[in-house]
Tab-separated table of C-alpha atoms in Angstrom:
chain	number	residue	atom	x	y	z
S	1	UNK	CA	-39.207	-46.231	112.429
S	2	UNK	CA	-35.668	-45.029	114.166
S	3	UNK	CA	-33.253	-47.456	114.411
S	4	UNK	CA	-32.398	-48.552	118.498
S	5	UNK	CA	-28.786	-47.254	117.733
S	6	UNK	CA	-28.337	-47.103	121.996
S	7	UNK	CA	-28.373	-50.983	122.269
S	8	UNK	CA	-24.961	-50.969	120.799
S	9	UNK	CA	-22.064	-50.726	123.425
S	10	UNK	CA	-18.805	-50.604	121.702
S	11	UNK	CA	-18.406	-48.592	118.595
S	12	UNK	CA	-18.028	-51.924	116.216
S	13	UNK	CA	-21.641	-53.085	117.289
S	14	UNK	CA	-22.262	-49.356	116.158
S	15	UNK	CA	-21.037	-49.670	113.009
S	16	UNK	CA	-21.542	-52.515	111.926
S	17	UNK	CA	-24.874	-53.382	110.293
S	18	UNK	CA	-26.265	-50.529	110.674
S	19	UNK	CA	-23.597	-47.982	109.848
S	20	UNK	CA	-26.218	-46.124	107.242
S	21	UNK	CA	-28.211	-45.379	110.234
S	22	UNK	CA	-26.087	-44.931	113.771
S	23	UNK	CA	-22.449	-43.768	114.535
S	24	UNK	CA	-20.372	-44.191	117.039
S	25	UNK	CA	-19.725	-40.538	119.288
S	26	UNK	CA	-16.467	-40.419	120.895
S	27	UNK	CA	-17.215	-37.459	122.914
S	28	UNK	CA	-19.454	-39.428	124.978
S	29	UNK	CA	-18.767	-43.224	123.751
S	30	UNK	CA	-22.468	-44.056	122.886
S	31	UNK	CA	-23.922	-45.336	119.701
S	32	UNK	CA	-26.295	-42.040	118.411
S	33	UNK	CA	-28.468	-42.131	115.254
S	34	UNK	CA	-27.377	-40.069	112.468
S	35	UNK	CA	-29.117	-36.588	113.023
S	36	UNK	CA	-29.733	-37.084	116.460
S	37	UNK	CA	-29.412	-33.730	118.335
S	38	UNK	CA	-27.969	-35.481	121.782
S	39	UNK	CA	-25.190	-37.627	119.589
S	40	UNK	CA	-22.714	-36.288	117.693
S	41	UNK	CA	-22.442	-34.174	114.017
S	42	UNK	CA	-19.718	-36.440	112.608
S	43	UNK	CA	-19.508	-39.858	114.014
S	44	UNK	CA	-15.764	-41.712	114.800
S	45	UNK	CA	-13.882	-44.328	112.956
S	46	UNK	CA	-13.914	-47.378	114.702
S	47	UNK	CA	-10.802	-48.230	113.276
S	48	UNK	CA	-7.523	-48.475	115.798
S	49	UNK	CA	-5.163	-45.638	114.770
S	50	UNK	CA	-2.050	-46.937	114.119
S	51	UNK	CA	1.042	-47.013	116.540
S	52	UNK	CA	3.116	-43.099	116.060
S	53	UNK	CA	6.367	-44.191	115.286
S	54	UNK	CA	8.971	-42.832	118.116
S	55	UNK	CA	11.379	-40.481	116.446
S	56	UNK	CA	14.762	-41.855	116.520
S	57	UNK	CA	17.770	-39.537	116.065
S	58	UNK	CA	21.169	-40.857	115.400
S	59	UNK	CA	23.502	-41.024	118.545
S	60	UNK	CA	25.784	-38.330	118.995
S	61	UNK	CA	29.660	-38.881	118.531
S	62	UNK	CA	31.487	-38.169	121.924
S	63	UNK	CA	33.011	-34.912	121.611
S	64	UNK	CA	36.472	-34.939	121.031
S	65	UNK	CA	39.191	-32.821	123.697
S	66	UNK	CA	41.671	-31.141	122.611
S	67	UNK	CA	43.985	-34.345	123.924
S	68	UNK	CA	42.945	-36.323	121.678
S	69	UNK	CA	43.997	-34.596	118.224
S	70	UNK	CA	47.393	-36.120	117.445
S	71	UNK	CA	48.899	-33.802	114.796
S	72	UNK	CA	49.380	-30.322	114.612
S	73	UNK	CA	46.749	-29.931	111.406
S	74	UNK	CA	43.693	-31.794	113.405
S	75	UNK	CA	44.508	-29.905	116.709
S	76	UNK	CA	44.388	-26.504	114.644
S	77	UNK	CA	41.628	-27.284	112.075
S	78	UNK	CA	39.242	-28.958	114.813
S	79	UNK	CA	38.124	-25.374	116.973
S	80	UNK	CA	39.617	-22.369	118.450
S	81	UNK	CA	39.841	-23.798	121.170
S	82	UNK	CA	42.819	-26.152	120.534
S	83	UNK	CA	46.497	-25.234	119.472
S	84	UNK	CA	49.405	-27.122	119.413
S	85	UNK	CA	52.132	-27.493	121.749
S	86	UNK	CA	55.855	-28.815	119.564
S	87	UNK	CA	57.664	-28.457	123.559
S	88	UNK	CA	55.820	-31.195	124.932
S	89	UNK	CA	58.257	-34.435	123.677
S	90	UNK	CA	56.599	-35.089	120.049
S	91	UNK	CA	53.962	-32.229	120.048
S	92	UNK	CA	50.773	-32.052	122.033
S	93	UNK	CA	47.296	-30.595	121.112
S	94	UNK	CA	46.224	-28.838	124.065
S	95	UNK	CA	43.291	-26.283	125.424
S	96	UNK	CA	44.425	-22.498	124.798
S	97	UNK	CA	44.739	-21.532	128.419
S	98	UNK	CA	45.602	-24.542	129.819
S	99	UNK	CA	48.114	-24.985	132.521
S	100	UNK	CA	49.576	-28.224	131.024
S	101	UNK	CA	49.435	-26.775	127.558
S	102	UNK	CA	51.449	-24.063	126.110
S	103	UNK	CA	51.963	-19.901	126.625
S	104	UNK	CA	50.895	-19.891	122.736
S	105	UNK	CA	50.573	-22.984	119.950
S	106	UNK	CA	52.506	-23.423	117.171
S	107	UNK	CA	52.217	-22.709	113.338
S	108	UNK	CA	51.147	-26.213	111.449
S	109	UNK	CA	52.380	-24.596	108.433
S	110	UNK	CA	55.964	-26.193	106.880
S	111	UNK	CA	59.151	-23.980	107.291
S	112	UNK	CA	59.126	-23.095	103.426
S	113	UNK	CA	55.969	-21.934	103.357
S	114	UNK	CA	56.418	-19.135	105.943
S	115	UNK	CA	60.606	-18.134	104.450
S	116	UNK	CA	60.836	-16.803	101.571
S	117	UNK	CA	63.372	-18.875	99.235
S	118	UNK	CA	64.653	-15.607	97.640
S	119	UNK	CA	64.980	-12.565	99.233
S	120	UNK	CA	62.123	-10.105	97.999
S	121	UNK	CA	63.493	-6.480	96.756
S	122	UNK	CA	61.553	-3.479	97.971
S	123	UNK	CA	62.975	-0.685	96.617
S	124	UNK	CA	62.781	-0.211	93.180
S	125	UNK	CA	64.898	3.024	92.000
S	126	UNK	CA	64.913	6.371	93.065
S	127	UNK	CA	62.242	9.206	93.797
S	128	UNK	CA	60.844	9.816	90.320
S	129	UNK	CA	61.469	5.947	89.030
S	130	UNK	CA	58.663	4.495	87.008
S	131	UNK	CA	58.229	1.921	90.072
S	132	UNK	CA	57.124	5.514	92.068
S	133	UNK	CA	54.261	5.889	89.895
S	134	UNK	CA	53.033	2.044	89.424
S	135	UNK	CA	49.592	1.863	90.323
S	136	UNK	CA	48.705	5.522	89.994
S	137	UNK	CA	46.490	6.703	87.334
S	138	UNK	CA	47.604	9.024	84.659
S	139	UNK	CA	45.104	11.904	85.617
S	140	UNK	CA	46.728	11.731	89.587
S	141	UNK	CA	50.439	11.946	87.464
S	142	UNK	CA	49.772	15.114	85.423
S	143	UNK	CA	48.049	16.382	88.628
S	144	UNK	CA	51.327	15.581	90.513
S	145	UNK	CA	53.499	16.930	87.987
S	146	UNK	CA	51.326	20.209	87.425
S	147	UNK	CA	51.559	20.587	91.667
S	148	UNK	CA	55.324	19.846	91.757
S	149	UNK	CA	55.942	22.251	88.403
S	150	UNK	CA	54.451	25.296	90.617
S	151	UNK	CA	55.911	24.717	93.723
S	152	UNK	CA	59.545	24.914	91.815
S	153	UNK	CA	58.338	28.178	89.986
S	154	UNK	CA	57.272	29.380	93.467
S	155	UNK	CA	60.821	28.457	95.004
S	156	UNK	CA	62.793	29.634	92.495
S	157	UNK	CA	60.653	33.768	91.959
């Protein structure tokens, strides 16, 4: 004998006692025997699916202006965008461009690291001074030597 699986209205009644034999079939929300050919192959949980959580993201920071960088390292290390003006009384961070800004921003860098304490020598001897050849490699020196050895024989027949 079938089971009268259609008496059932909501999908509890369906599965309740007689959950070996009916199913509850969302497609059409009717209580089908198992097998039937007008129900359903796999019948639905009558369970409530729980609540999707809403995805929170963190709020975003207000993004800063150029204005409101009060040294001369945060207005140069925060974009491109920003230099730094010393003219304006105790130095302003200002957009590049800007018509109350600056023509172009200043270094952040102290005075003694951009001047050299000492002053740096760059010469170092004459023509054919050891310093002449640093850095060149002793095949390129023969080569040189064997060069400058026949243009002198040349100048001198």
């Amino acid at each position: 004998e079938r089971p009268n699986c259609a008496a059932h209205t909501n999908c509890t009644e369906c599965g309740g006692a007689l959950s070996a034999l009916c199913h509850w079939c969302a497609k059409n929300n009717k209580c089908h025997a198992k097998g039937d050919p007008f129900g359903c192959l796999i019948g639905a949980s009558c369970d409530a699916p729980p609540p999707t959580p809403k995805p929170t993201k963190p709020p975003t920071p207000p993004a800063k202006k150029c204005i409101d960088f009060k040294d001369c390292q945060s207005c140069a290390n925060s974009s491109w965008e920003c230099h730094w003006c010393p003219q304006d009384n105790d130095g302003t961070c200002h957009a590049k461009g800007s018509w109350s800004g600056c023509a172009s921003g200043a270094d952040c860098f102290a005075i003694d690291r951009c001047q050299r304490l000492e002053p740096e020598r760059v010469y170092h001897g004459g023509t054919f001074s050891k310093a002449s050849f640093e850095g060149v490699g002793p095949v390129a020196t023969t080569v040189l030597a064997v060069i400058m050895g026949l243009v002198l024989c040349c100048a001198t027949c």
